[in-house]
PDB file of C-alpha atoms in Angstrom:
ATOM      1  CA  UNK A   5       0.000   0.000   0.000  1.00 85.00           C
ATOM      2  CA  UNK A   6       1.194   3.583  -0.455  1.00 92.00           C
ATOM      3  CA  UNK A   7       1.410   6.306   2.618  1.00 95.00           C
ATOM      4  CA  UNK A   8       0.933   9.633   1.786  1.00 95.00           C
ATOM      5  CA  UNK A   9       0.331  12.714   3.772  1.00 96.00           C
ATOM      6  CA  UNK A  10      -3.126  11.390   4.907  1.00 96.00           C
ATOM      7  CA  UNK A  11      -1.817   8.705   6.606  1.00 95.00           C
ATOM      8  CA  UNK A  12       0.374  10.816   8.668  1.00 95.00           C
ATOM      9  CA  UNK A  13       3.466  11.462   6.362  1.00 96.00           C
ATOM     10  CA  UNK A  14       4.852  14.760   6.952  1.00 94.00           C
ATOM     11  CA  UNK A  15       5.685  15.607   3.065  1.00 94.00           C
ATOM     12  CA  UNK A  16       5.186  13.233   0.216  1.00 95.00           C
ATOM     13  CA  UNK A  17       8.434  14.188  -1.235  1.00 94.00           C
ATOM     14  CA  UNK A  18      10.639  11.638   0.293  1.00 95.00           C
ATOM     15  CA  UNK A  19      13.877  11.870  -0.395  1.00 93.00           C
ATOM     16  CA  UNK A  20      15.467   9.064   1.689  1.00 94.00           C
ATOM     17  CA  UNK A  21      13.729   5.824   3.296  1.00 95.00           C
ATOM     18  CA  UNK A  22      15.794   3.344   5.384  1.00 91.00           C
ATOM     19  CA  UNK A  23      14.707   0.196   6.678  1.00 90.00           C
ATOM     20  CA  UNK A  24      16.024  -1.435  10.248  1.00 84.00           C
ATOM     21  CA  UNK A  25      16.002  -4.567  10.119  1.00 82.00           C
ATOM     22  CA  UNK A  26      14.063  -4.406  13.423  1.00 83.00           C
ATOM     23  CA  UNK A  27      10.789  -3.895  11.819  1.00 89.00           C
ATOM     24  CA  UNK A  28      10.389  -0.066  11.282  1.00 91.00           C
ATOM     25  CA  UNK A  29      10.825   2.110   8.063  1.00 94.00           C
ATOM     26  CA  UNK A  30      12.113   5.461   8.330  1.00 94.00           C
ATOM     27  CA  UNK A  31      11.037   7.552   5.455  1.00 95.00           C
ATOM     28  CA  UNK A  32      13.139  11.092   5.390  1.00 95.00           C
ATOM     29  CA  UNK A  33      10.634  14.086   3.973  1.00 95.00           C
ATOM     30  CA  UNK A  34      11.255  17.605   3.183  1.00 92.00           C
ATOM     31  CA  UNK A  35       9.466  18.456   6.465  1.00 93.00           C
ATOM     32  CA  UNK A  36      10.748  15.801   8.914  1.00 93.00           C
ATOM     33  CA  UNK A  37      10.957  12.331   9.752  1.00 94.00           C
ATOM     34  CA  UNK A  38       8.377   9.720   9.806  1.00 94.00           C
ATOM     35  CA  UNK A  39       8.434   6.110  10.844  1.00 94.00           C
ATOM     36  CA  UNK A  40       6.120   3.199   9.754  1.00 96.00           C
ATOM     37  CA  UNK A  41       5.679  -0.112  11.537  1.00 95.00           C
ATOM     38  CA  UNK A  42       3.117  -2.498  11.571  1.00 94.00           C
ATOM     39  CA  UNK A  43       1.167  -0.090   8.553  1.00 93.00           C
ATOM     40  CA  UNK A  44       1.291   2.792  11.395  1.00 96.00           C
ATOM     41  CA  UNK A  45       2.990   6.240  10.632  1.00 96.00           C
ATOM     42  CA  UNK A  46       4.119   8.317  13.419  1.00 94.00           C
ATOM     43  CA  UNK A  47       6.318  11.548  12.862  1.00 93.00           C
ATOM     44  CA  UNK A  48       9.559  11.883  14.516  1.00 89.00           C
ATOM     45  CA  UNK A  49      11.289  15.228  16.136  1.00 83.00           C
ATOM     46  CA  UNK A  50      14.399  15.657  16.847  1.00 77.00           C
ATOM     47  CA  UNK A  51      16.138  15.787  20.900  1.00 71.00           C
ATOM     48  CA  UNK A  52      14.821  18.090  22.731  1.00 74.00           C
ATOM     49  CA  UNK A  53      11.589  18.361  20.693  1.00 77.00           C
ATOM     50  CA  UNK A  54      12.883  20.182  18.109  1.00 75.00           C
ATOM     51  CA  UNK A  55      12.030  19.623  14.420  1.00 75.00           C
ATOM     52  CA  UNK A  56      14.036  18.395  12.474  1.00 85.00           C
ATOM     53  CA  UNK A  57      13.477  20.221   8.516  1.00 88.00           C
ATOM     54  CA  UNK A  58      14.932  18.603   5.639  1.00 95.00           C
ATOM     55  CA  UNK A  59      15.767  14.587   5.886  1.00 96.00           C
ATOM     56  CA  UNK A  60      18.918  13.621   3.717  1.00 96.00           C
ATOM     57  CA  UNK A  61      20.307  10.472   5.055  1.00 97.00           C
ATOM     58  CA  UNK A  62      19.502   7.915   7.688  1.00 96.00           C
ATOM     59  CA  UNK A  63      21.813   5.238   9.775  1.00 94.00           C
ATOM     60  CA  UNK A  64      20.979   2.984  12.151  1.00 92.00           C
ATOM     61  CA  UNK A  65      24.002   1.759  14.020  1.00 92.00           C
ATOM     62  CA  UNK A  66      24.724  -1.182  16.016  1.00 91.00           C
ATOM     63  CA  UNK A  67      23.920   0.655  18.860  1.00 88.00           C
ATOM     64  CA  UNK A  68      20.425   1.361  18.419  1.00 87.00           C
ATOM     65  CA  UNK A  69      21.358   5.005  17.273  1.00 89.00           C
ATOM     66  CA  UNK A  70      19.069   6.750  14.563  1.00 90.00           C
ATOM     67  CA  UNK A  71      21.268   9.095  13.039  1.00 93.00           C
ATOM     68  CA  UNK A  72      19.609  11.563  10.730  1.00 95.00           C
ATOM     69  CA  UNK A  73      21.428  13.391   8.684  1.00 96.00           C
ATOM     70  CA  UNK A  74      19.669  16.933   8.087  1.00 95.00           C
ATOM     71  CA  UNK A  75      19.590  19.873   4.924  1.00 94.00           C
ATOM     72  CA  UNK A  76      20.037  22.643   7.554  1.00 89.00           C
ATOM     73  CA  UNK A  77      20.574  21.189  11.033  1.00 91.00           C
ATOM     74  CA  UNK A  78      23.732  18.980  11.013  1.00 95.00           C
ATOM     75  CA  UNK A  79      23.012  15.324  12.493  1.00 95.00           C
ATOM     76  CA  UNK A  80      20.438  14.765  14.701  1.00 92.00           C
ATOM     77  CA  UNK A  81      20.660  11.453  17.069  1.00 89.00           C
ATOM     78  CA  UNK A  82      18.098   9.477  18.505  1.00 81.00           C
ATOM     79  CA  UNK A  83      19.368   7.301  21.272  1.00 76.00           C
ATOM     80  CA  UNK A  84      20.017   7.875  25.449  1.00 63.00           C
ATOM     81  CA  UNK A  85      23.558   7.607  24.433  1.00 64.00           C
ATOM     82  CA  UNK A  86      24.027   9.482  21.444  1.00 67.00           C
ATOM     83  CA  UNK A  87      25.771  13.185  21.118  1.00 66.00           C
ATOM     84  CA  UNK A  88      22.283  14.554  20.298  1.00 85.00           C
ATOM     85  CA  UNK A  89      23.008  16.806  17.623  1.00 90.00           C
ATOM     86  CA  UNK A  90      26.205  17.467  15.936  1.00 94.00           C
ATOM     87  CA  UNK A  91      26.466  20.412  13.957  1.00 95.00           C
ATOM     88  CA  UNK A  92      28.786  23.417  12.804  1.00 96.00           C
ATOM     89  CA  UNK A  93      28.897  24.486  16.810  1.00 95.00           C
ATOM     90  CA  UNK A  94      30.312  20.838  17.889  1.00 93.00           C
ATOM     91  CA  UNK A  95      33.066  20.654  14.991  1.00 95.00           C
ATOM     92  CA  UNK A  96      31.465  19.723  11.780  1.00 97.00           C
ATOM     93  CA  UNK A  97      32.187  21.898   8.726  1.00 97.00           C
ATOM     94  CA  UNK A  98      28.733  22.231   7.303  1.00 97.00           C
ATOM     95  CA  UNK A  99      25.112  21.913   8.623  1.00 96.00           C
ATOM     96  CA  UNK A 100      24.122  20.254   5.277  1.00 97.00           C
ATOM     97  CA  UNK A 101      24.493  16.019   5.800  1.00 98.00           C
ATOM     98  CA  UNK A 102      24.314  14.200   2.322  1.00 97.00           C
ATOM     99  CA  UNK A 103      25.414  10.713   3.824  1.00 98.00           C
ATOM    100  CA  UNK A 104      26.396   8.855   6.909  1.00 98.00           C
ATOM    101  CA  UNK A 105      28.373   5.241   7.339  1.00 98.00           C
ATOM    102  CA  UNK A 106      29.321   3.395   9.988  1.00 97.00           C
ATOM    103  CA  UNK A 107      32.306   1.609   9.835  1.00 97.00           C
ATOM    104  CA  UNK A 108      33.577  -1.969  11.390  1.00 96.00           C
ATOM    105  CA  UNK A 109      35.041   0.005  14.679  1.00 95.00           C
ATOM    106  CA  UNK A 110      31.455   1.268  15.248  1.00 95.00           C
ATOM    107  CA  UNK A 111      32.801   4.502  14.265  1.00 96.00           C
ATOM    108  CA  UNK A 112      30.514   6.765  12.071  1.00 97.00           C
ATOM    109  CA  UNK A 113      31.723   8.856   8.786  1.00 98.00           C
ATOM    110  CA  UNK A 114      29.608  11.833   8.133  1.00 98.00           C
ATOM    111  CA  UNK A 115      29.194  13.599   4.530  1.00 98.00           C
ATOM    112  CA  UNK A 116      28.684  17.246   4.576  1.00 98.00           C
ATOM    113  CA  UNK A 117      28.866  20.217   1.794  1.00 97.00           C
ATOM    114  CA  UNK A 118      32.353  20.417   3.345  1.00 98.00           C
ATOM    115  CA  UNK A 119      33.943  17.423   2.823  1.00 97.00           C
ATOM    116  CA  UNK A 120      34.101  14.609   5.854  1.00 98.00           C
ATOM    117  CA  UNK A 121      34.287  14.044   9.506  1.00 98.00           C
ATOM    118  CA  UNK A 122      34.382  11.731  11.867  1.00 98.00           C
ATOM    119  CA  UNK A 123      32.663  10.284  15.033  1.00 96.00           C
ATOM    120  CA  UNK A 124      34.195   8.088  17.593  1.00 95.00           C
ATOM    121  CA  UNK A 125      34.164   7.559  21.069  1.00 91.00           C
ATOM    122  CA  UNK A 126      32.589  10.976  22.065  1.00 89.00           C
ATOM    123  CA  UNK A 127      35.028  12.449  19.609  1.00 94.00           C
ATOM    124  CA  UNK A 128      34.544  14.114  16.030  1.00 96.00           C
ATOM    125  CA  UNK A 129      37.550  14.200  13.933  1.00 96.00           C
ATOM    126  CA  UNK A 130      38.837  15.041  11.011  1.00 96.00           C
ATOM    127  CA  UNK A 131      40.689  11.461   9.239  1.00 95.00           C
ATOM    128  CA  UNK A 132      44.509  12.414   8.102  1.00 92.00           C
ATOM    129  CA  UNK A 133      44.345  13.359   4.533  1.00 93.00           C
ATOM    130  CA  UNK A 134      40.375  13.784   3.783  1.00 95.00           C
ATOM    131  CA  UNK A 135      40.806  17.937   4.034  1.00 95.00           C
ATOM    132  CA  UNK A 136      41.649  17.347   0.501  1.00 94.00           C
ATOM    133  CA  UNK A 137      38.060  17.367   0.127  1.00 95.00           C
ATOM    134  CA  UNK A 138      37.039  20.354   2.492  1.00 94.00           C
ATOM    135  CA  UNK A 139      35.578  21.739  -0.527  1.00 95.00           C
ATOM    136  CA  UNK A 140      33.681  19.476  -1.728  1.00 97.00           C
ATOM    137  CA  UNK A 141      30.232  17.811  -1.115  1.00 98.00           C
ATOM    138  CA  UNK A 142      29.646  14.064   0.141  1.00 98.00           C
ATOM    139  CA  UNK A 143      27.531  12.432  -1.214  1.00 97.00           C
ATOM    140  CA  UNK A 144      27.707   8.436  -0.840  1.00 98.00           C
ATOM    141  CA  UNK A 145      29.724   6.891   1.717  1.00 98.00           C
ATOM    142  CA  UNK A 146      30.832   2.700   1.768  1.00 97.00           C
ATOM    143  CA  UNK A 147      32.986   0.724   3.632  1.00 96.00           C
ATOM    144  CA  UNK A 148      34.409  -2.132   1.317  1.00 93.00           C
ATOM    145  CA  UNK A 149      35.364  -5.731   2.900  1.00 90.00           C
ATOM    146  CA  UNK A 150      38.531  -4.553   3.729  1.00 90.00           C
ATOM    147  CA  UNK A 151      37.841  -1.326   5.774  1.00 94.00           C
ATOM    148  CA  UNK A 152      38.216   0.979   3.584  1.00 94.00           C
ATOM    149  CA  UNK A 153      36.224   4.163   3.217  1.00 97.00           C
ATOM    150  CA  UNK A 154      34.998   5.344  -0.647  1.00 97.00           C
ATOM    151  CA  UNK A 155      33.717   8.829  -0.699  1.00 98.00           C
ATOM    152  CA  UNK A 156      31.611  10.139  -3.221  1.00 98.00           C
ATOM    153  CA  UNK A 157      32.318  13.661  -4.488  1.00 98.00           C
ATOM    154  CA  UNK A 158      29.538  16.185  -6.108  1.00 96.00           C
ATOM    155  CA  UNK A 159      32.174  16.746  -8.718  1.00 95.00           C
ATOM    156  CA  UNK A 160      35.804  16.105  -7.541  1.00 96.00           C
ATOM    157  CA  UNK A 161      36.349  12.767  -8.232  1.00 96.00           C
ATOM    158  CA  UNK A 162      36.189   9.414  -5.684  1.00 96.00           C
ATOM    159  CA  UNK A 163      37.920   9.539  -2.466  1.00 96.00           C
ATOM    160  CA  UNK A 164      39.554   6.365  -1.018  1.00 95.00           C
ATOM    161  CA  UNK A 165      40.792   6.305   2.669  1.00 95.00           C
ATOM    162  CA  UNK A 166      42.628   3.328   3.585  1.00 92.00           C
ATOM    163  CA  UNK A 167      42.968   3.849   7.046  1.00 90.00           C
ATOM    164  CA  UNK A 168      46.033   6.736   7.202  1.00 90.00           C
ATOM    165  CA  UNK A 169      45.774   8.245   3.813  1.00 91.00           C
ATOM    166  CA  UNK A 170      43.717   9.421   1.395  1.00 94.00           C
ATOM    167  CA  UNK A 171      43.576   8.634  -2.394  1.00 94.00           C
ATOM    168  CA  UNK A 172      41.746  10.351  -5.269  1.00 94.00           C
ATOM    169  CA  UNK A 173      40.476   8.790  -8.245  1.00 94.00           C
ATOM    170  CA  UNK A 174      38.757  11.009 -11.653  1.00 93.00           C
ATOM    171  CA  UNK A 175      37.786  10.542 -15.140  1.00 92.00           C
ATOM    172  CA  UNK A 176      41.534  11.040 -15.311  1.00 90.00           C
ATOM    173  CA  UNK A 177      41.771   7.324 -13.740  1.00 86.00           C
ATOM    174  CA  UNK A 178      39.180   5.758 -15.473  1.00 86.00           C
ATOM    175  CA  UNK A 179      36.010   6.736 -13.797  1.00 91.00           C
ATOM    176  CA  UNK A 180      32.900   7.213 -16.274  1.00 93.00           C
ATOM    177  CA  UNK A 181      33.089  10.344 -14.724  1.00 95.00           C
ATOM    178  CA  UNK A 182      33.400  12.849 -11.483  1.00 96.00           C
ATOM    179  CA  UNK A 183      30.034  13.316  -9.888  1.00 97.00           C
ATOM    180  CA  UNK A 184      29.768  10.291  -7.570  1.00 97.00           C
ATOM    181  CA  UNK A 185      26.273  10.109  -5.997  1.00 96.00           C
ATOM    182  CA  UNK A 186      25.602   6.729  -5.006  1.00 96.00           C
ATOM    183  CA  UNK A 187      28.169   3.850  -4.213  1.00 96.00           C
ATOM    184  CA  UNK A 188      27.265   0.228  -3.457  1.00 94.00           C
ATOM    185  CA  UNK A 189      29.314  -2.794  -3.321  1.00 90.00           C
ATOM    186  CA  UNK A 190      29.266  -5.293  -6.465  1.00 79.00           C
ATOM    187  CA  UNK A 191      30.906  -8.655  -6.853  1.00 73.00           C
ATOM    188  CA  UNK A 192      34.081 -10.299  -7.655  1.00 73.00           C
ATOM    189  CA  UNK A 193      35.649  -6.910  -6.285  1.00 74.00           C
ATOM    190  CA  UNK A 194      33.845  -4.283  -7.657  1.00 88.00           C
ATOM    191  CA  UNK A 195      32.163  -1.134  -6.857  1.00 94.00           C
ATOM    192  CA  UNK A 196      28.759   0.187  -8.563  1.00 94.00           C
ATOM    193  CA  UNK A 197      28.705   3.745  -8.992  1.00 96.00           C
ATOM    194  CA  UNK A 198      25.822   6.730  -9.652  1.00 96.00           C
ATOM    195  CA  UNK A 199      25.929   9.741 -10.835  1.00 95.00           C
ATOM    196  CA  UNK A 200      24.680  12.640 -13.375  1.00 93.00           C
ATOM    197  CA  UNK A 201      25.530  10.519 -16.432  1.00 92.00           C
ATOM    198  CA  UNK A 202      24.188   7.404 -15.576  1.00 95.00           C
ATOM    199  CA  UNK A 203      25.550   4.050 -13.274  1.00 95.00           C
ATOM    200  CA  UNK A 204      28.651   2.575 -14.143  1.00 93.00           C
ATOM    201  CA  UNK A 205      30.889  -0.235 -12.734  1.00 92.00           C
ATOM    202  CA  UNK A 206      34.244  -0.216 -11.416  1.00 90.00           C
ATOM    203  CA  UNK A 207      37.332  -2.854 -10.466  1.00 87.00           C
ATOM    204  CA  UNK A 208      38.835  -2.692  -7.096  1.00 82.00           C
ATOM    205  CA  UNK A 209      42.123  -4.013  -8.643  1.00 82.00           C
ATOM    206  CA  UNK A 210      41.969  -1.584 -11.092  1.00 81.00           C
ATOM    207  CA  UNK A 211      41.621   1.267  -9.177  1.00 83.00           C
ATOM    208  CA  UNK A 212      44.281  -0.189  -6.529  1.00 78.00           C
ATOM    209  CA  UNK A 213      46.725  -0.050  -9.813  1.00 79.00           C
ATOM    210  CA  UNK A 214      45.964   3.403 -10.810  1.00 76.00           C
ATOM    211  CA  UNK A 215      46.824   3.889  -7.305  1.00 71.00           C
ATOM    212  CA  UNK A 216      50.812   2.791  -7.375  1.00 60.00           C
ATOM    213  CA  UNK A 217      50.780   4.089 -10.736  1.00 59.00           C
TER     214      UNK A 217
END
């Protein structure tokens, strides 16, 4: 069945829906947040109360942590032990969130107009090497099977952080082309990836060769 704004829905232009696992759908609107379970919609607001505008990205992490990442209000966290909201005041670069990741050390990787930061242990940080991108927009984030973190660009290219550095990979390397939306793991060592021009495929060992090139 289809929920709309008469069911409860706060907008029906969705522009993110994420689904649990645990039996609840989070659908991110233009005006908010709304979760469905068991055909029920209920709208979400933010700690405190306060609302939470714009819906970009969603994460649940192992926790039990709903982060949401907002167009106007940083991230917004759901969860008695969650920083509440992080935003330009507690370190992050931009108040606009395009994506969020959590990676295997439970750590989570948040995409803003401003390149990346990251949150750990109370902490957000900035990884070595990623202020490369400080002027660019995030857009997808993915953690491959070996830990590493791919980074989408809104035009400069795709970011690979293996841990300590960063690498940078354009049209120049191969790529189909610069604008990386959307990334999503493929197999036999590949990586799908979206953008303005269409979807287009890539090879982890190729990309690890332009690399030492």
């Amino acid at each position: 069945r289809r929920f709309d704004v008469s069911d409860g829905m706060l907008s029906n232009d969705i522009a993110v829906v994420y689904g649990d696992g645990r039996g609840t759908v989070w659908a991110g609107t233009d005006y908010g947040l709304n979760a469905i379970r068991d055909g029920r919609v209920t709208a979400v607001s933010g700690p405190g109360g306060r609302a939470i505008g714009p819906v970009r990205a969603l994460l649940r992490t192992r926790d039990g942590t709903l982060w949401v990442g907002t167009a106007h209000h940083g991230v917004l966290c759901v969860s008695e032990s969650s920083p509440g909201v992080l935003d330009t005041s507690s370190g992050l670069p931009d108040n606009w969130v395009h994506a969020l990741v959590e990676d295997r050390h439970g750590g989570v990787w948040i995409g803003t107009n401003l390149g990346v930061r990251y949150w750990r242990d109370g902490r957000l940080s900035q990884p070595p090497g990623t202020d490369r991108l400080s002027r660019e927009a995030i857009y997808a984030l993915f953690e491959d099977e070996r830990g590493r973190i791919w980074i989408g660009t809104g035009g400069g290219g795709l970011g690979c952080w293996d841990g300590s550095a960063l690498a940078v990979f354009t049209s120049r390397q191969g790529l189909a082309e610069d604008s990386i939306l959307g990334i999503a793991g493929g197999q036999r060592g590949g990586l799908w990836l979206a953008g303005n021009r269409g979807i287009s495929r890539v090879s982890l060992a190729a990309l690890d060769q332009a690399r030492q090139d």
